[in-house]
Amino acid sequence: MMKLSIRAWEELGIAPPYLPAFYEEESLKAQPVLTPPAQDSSNRSGPKASSVNRIGAERPRPSSIKAEPHLGSPPAIKPSGPAMVSTPEHLAEIAKLDWDRMNKAIEACSACSLHQSRSRIVPGVGDRQATWLFVGEAPGVEEDQQGEPFVGPAGILLDSMLAALSLSRMQDVYIANVIKCHPPDNRTPVSVECHACMPYLERQITLLQPKIIVALGKVAAQSLLNSDINLGSLRNKVHAYGNIPLIVTFHPAYLLRNMPEKGKAWADLCLAKKTLNQA
Ligand code: URA
């Protein structure tokens, strides 16, 4: 097989055939079958039990990957209900937070009901000076237990999407979700929850100042773009979050269920890379 560089494949707009997982359905099929589905963090929008691969459970984690710490010290901010989040005073408080104080504030947040059912907050993971920001929807069961985004099956696919771009969550990438607490039963977060949590993501973006944002799935795309346009119409375009270019692609959990769409996701990632290179 001809071995071109990732850059050459990107220029051709074709998925590199030698890369694992993200491109090669067979390499995913070769994995043992995942059980049980109820514990699958991608359950909300991920594959059905019979087709899910056990690609998350025993994944080795490089020791250098650090999820945002969970600080037990007193909260910086104590929102008492949804109305608190939308007050200008509260938004102004969030807008002043640094990384560590924001993590404490999220820990203490009770702005929506999701704080009641979560085990751990899942603020984000990665390089705080990252060029790339990937934004997902909300933590699943495994993320809730580990306090790190995308550690379940969808996370493995996200890692291979990053690898296809010669990236990794260890370097030059930050991964966050719109929602920082796990929704019960892996349900899709409702808009009041997204609105309550968005100021934290907005603050993360301000602190991070990424050069490119990739929105993974509908919830991330619609929340970041403040839009109700469907995902299909949002894809394949260069949007902007403030002055930061933003590309919309499928959620990795959706891709696990719909492998043929991986080619489209690769095209989205190529568009993101091209946009970044041109910036
Ligand atoms: N799905 C998401 O959107 N985020 C995660 O962290 C895990 C699964």
CSV table of N, CA and C in Angstrom, one decimal, residues 1-19 164 166:
chain,number,residue,atom,x,y,z
A,1,MET,N,0.8,-1.2,0.0
A,1,MET,CA,0.0,0.0,0.0
A,1,MET,C,0.9,1.3,0.0
A,2,MET,N,0.5,2.2,-0.8
A,2,MET,CA,1.3,3.4,-0.9
A,2,MET,C,1.2,4.2,0.5
A,3,LYS,N,2.4,4.6,1.0
A,3,LYS,CA,2.4,5.2,2.3
A,3,LYS,C,2.7,6.7,2.1
A,4,LEU,N,1.6,7.5,2.1
A,4,LEU,CA,1.7,8.9,2.0
A,4,LEU,C,1.7,9.5,3.4
A,5,SER,N,2.2,10.7,3.5
A,5,SER,CA,2.1,11.4,4.8
A,5,SER,C,0.7,11.8,5.1
A,6,ILE,N,0.4,12.0,6.4
A,6,ILE,CA,-1.0,12.4,6.8
A,6,ILE,C,-1.3,13.7,6.0
A,7,ARG,N,-0.3,14.6,5.9
A,7,ARG,CA,-0.6,15.8,5.2
A,7,ARG,C,-1.0,15.6,3.7
A,8,ALA,N,-0.3,14.6,3.1
A,8,ALA,CA,-0.6,14.3,1.7
A,8,ALA,C,-2.1,13.8,1.6
A,9,TRP,N,-2.4,12.9,2.5
A,9,TRP,CA,-3.8,12.3,2.5
A,9,TRP,C,-4.8,13.5,2.7
A,10,GLU,N,-4.5,14.4,3.6
A,10,GLU,CA,-5.4,15.5,3.9
A,10,GLU,C,-5.6,16.3,2.6
A,11,GLU,N,-4.5,16.5,1.9
A,11,GLU,CA,-4.6,17.4,0.7
A,11,GLU,C,-5.4,16.6,-0.4
A,12,LEU,N,-5.3,15.3,-0.4
A,12,LEU,CA,-6.2,14.6,-1.3
A,12,LEU,C,-7.6,14.5,-0.8
A,13,GLY,N,-7.8,14.8,0.5
A,13,GLY,CA,-9.2,14.7,1.1
A,13,GLY,C,-9.6,13.3,1.2
A,14,ILE,N,-8.7,12.3,1.4
A,14,ILE,CA,-9.0,10.9,1.5
A,14,ILE,C,-8.5,10.4,2.9
A,15,ALA,N,-9.2,9.5,3.5
A,15,ALA,CA,-8.8,9.0,4.8
A,15,ALA,C,-7.6,8.1,4.6
A,16,PRO,N,-6.5,8.3,5.4
A,16,PRO,CA,-5.3,7.4,5.2
A,16,PRO,C,-5.7,6.0,5.5
A,17,PRO,N,-5.5,5.1,4.6
A,17,PRO,CA,-6.0,3.7,4.8
A,17,PRO,C,-5.2,2.9,5.8
A,18,TYR,N,-4.0,3.4,6.2
A,18,TYR,CA,-3.1,2.6,7.1
A,18,TYR,C,-3.4,3.0,8.5
A,19,LEU,N,-4.2,4.0,8.8
A,19,LEU,CA,-4.4,4.4,10.2
A,19,LEU,C,-5.5,3.5,10.8
A,164,ALA,N,-5.1,10.6,13.8
A,164,ALA,CA,-5.2,10.8,12.3
A,164,ALA,C,-4.7,12.2,12.0
A,166,SER,N,-2.3,13.6,13.6
A,166,SER,CA,-1.0,13.6,14.3
A,166,SER,C,-1.1,14.4,15.6
